[in-house]
PDB file of C-alpha atoms in Angstrom:
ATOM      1  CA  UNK A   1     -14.407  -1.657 -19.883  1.00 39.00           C
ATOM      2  CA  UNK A   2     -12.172  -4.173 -18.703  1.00 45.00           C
ATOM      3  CA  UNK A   3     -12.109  -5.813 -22.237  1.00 42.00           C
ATOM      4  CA  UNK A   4     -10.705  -2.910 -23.357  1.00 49.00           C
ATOM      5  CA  UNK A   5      -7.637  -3.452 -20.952  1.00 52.00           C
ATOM      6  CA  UNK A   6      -6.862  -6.434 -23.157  1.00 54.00           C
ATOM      7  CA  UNK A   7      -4.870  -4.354 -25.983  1.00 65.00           C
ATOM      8  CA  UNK A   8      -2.676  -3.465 -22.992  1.00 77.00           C
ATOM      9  CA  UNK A   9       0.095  -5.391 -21.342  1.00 89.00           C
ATOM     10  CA  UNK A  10      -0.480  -4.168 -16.944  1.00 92.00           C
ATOM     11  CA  UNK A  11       3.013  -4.543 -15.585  1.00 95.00           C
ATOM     12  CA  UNK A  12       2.873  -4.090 -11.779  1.00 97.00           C
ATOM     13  CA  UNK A  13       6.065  -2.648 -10.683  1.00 96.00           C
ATOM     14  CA  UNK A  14       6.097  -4.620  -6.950  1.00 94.00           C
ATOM     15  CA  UNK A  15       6.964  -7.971  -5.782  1.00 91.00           C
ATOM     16  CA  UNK A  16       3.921  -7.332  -2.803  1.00 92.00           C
ATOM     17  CA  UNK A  17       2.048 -10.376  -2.816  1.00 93.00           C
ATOM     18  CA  UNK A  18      -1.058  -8.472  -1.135  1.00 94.00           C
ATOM     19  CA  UNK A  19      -1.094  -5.974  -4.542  1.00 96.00           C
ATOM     20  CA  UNK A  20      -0.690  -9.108  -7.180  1.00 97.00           C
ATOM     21  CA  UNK A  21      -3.404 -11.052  -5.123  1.00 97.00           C
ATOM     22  CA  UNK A  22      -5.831  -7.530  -5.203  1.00 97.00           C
ATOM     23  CA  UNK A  23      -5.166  -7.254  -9.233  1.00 96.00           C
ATOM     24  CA  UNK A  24      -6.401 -11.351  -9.613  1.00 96.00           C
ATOM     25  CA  UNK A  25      -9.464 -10.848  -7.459  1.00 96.00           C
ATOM     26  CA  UNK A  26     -10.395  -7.556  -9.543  1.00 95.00           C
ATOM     27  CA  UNK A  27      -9.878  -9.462 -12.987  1.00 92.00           C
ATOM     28  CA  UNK A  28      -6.808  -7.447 -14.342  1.00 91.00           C
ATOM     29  CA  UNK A  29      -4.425  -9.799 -16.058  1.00 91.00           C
ATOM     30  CA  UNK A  30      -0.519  -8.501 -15.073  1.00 93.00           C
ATOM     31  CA  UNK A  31       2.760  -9.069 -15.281  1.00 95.00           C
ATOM     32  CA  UNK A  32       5.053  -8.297 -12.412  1.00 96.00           C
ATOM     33  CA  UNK A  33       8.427  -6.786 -13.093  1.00 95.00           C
ATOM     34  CA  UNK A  34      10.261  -5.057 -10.477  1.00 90.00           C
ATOM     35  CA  UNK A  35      13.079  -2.497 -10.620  1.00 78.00           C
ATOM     36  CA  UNK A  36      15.442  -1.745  -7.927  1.00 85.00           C
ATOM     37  CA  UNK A  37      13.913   2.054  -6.947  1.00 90.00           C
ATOM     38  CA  UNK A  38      15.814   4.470  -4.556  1.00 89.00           C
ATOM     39  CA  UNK A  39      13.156   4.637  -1.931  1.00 86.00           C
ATOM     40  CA  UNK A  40      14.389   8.171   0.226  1.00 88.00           C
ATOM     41  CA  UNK A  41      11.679  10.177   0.904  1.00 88.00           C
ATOM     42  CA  UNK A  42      12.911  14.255   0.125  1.00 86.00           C
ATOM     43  CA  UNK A  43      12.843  15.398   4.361  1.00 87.00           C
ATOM     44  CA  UNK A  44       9.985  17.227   4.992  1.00 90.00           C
ATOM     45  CA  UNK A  45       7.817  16.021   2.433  1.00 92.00           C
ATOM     46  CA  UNK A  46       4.102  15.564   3.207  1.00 94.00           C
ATOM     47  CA  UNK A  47       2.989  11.870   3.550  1.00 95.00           C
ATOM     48  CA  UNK A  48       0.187  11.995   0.432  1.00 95.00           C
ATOM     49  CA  UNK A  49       2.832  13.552  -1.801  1.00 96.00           C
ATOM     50  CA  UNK A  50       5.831  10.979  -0.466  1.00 95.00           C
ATOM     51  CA  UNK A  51       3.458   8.028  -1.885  1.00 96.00           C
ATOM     52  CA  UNK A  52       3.348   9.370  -5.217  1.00 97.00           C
ATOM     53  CA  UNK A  53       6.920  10.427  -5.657  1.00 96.00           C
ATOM     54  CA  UNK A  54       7.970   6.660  -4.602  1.00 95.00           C
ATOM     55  CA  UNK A  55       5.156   5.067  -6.649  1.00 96.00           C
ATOM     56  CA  UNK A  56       6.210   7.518  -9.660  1.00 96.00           C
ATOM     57  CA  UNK A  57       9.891   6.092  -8.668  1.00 96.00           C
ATOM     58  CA  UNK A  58       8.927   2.809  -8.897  1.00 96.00           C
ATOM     59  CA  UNK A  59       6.810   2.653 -12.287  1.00 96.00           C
ATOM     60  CA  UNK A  60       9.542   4.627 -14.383  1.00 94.00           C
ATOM     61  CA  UNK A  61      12.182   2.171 -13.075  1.00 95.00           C
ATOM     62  CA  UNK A  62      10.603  -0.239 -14.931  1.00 94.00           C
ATOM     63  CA  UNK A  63      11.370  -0.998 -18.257  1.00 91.00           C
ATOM     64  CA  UNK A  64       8.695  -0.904 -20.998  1.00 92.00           C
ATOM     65  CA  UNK A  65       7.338  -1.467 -24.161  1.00 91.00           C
ATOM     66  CA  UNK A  66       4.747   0.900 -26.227  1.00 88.00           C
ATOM     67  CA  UNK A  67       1.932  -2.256 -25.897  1.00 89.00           C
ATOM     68  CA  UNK A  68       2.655  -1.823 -21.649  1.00 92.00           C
ATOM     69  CA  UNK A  69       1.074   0.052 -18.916  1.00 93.00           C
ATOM     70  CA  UNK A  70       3.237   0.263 -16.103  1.00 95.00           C
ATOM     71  CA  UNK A  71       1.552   0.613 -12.516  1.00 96.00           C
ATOM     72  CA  UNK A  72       3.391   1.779  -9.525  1.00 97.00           C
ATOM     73  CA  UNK A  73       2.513   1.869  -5.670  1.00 96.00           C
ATOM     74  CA  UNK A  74       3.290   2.516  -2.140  1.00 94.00           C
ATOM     75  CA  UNK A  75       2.122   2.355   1.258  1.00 94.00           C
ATOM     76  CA  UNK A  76       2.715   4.225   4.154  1.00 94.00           C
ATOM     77  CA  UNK A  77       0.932   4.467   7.959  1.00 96.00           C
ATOM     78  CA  UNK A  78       1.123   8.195   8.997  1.00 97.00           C
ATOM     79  CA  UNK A  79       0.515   9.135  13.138  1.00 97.00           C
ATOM     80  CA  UNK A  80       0.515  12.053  14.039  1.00 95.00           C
ATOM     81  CA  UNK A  81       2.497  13.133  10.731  1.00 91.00           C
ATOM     82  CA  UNK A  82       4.969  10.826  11.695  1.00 93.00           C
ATOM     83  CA  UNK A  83       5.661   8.005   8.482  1.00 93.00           C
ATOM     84  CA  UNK A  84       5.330   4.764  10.106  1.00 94.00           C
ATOM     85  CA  UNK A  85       7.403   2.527   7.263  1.00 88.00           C
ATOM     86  CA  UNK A  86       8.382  -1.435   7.485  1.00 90.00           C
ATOM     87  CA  UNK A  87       9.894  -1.883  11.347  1.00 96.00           C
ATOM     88  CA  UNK A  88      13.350  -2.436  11.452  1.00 96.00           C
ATOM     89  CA  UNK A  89      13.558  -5.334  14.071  1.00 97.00           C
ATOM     90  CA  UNK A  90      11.116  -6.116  16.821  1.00 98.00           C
ATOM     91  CA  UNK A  91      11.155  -3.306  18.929  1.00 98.00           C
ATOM     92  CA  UNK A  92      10.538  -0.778  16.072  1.00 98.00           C
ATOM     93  CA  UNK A  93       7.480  -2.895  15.607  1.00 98.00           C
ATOM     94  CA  UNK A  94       6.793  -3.311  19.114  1.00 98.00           C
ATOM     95  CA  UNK A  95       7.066   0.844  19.624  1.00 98.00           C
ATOM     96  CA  UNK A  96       5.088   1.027  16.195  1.00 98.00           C
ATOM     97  CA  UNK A  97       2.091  -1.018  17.100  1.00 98.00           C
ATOM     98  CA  UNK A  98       1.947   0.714  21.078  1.00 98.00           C
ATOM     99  CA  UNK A  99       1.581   3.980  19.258  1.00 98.00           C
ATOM    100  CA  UNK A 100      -1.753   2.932  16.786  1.00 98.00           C
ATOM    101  CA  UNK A 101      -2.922   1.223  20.187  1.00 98.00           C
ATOM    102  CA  UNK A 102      -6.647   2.806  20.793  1.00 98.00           C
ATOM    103  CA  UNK A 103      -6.142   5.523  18.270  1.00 98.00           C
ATOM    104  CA  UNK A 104      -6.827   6.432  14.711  1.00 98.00           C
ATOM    105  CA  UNK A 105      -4.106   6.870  11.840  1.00 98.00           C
ATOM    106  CA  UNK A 106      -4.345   7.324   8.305  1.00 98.00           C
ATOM    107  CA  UNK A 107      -2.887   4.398   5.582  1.00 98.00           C
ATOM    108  CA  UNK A 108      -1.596   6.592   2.291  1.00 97.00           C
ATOM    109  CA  UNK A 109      -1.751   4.827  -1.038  1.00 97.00           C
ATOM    110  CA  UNK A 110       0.169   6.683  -4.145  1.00 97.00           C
ATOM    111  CA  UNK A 111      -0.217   5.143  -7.391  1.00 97.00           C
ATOM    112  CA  UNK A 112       1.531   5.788 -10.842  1.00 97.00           C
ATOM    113  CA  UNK A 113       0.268   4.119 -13.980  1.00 96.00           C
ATOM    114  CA  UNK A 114       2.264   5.555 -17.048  1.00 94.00           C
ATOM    115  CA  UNK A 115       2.377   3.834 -20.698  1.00 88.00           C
ATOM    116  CA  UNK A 116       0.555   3.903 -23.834  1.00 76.00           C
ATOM    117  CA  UNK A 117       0.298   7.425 -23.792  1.00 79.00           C
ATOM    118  CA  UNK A 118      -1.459   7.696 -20.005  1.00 81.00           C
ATOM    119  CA  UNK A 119      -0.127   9.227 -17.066  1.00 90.00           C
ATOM    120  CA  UNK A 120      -1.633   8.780 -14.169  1.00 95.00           C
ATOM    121  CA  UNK A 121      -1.475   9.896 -10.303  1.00 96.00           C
ATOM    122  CA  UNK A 122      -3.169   9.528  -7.379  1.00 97.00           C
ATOM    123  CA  UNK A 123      -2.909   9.172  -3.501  1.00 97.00           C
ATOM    124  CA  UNK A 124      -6.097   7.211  -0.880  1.00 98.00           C
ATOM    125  CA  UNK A 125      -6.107   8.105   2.110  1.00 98.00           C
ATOM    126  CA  UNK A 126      -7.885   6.006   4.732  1.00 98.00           C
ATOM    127  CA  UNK A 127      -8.605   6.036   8.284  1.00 98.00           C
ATOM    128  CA  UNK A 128      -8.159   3.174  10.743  1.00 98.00           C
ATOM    129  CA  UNK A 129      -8.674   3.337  14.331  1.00 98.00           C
ATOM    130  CA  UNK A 130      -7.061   0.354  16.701  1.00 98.00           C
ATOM    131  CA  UNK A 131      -8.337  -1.344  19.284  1.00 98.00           C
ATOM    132  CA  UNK A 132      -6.543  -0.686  22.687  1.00 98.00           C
ATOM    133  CA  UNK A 133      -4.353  -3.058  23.160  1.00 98.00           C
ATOM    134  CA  UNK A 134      -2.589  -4.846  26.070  1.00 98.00           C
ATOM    135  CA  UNK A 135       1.327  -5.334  25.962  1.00 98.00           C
ATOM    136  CA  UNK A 136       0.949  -9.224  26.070  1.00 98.00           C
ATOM    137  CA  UNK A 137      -1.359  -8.915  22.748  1.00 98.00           C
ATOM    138  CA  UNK A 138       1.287  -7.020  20.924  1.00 98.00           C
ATOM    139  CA  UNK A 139       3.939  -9.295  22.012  1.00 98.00           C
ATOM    140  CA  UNK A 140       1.928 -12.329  21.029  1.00 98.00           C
ATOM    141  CA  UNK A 141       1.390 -10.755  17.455  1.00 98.00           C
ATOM    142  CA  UNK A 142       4.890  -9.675  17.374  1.00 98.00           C
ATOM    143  CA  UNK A 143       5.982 -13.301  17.839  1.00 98.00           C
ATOM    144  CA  UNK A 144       4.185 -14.317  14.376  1.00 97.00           C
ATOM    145  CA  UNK A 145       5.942 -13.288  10.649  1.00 93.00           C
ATOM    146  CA  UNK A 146       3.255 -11.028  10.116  1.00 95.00           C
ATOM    147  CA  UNK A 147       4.430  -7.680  11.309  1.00 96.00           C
ATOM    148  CA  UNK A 148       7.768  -7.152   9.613  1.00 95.00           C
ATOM    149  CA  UNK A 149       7.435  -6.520   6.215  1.00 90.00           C
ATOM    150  CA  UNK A 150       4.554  -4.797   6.723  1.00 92.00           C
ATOM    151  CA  UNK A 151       3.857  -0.356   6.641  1.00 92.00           C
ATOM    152  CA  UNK A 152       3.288   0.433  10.741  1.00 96.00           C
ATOM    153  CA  UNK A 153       3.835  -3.223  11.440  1.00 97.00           C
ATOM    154  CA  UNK A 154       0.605  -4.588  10.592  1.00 97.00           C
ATOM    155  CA  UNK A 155      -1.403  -6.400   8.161  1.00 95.00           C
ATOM    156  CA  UNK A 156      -5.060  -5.229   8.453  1.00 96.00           C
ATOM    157  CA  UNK A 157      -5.976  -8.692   5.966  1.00 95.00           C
ATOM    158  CA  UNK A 158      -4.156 -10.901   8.459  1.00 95.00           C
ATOM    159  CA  UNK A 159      -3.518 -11.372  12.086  1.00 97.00           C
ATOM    160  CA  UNK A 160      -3.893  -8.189  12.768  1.00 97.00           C
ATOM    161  CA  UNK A 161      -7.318  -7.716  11.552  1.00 97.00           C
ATOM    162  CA  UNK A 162      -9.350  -8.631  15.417  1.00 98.00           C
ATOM    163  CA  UNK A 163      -7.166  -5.132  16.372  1.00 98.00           C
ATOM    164  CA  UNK A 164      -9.446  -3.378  13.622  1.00 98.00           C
ATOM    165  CA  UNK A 165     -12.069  -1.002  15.184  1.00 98.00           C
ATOM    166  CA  UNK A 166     -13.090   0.003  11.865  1.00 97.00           C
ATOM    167  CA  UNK A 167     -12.014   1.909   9.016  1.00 98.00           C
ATOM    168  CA  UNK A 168     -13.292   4.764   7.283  1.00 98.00           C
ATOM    169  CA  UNK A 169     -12.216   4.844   3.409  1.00 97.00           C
ATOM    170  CA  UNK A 170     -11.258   2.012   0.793  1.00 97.00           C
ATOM    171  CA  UNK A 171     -10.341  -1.661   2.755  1.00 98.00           C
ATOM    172  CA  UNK A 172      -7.998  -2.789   0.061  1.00 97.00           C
ATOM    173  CA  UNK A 173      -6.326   0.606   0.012  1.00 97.00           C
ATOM    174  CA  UNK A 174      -5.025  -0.678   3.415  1.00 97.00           C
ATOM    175  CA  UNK A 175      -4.034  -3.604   2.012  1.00 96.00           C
ATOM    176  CA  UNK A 176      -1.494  -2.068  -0.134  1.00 95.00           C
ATOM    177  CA  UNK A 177      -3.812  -1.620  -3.767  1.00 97.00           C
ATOM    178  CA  UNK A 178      -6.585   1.016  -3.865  1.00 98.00           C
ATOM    179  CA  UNK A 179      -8.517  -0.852  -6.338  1.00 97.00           C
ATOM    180  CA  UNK A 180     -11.735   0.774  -7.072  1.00 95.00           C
ATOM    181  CA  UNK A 181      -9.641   4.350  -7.903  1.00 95.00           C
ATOM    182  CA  UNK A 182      -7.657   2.390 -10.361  1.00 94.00           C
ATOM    183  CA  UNK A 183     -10.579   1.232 -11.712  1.00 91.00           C
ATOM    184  CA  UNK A 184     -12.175   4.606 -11.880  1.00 91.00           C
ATOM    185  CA  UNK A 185      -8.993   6.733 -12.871  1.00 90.00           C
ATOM    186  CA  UNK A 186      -7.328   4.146 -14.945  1.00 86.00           C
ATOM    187  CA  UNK A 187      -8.757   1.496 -16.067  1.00 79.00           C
ATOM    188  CA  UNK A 188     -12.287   2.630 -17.475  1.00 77.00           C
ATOM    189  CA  UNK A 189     -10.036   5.482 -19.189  1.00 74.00           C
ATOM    190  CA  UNK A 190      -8.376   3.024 -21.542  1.00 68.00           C
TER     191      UNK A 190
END
């Protein structure tokens, strides 16, 4: 089916390295164009539907043409239905990664593709559970890049990834991309 995709023009509305790099492995040729999105989350809305209504955000921000399919995404880490977003300094990070410490949280994935006369939307869900970790571990991983532009201060393809009990759901859903439901939902549709 993916020959099919090559009447289309995939415009991936993020600068995320870790979704660009996801869309290469998979095969998908794409161009990235990015729109400045408001990014508020409406208070009290539910982490699975907050993904989608940023993702939807994001893809219509875009400008396109009839030949383009735009695709959208977000991330968040939810604990305890708590949104755990990008830290704001170190000790948002710091108070970020003590809380996944030993314990399982979910990574939410919303995804908009809109264009050529498709509309698409989804939200992932999967589960991670953490190691239990010692306060000079998080330290030493808080004293690397990694943590700070990063959804609940981690990157499960990076450093991060020895903290990694397991995971129960789609790996590169974690990552940022949920690539196999794109596949199924989207791509094989065109």
């Amino acid at each position: 089916m993916l020959s099919n995709l090559n009447k289309y023009q995939v415009i991936l509305a993020s600068k995320s390295p870790r979704r660009s790099e996801i869309l290469k492995t998979a095969g998908i040729d794409f161009t990235v164009r990015v729109a400045d999105a408001d990014e508020t989350i409406p208070d009290g809305t539910k982490p699975e539907d907050a993904v989608v209504f940023l993702a939807a955000r994001k893809a219509m921000a875009v400008e396109r043409a009839d030949d383009e399919l735009v695709l959208g995404a977000d991330t968040v880490v939810v604990l305890d239905n708590t949104i755990l977003g990008k830290p704001k300094d170190r000790d948002d990070a710091y108070n970020m990664i003590k809380s996944l410490s030993g314990r399982v949280h979910s990574v939410f994935t919303g995804v908009c593709a809109i264009g050529n006369g498709v509309s698409v939307t989804f939200a992932e869900e999967t589960k991670v559970e953490f190691l239990p970790l010692t306060d000079e571990e998080i330290n030493a991983y808080l004293d690397t890049d990694e943590p700070y532009d990063k959804a609940g201060a981690y990157g499960i393809q990076g450093l991060a990834s020895k903290f990694i009990r397991g995971i129960e759901g789609d790996y590169f859903n974690v990552v940022g991309l949920p690539i196999s439901r794109i596949y199924e939902k989207i791509i094989t549709k065109l």
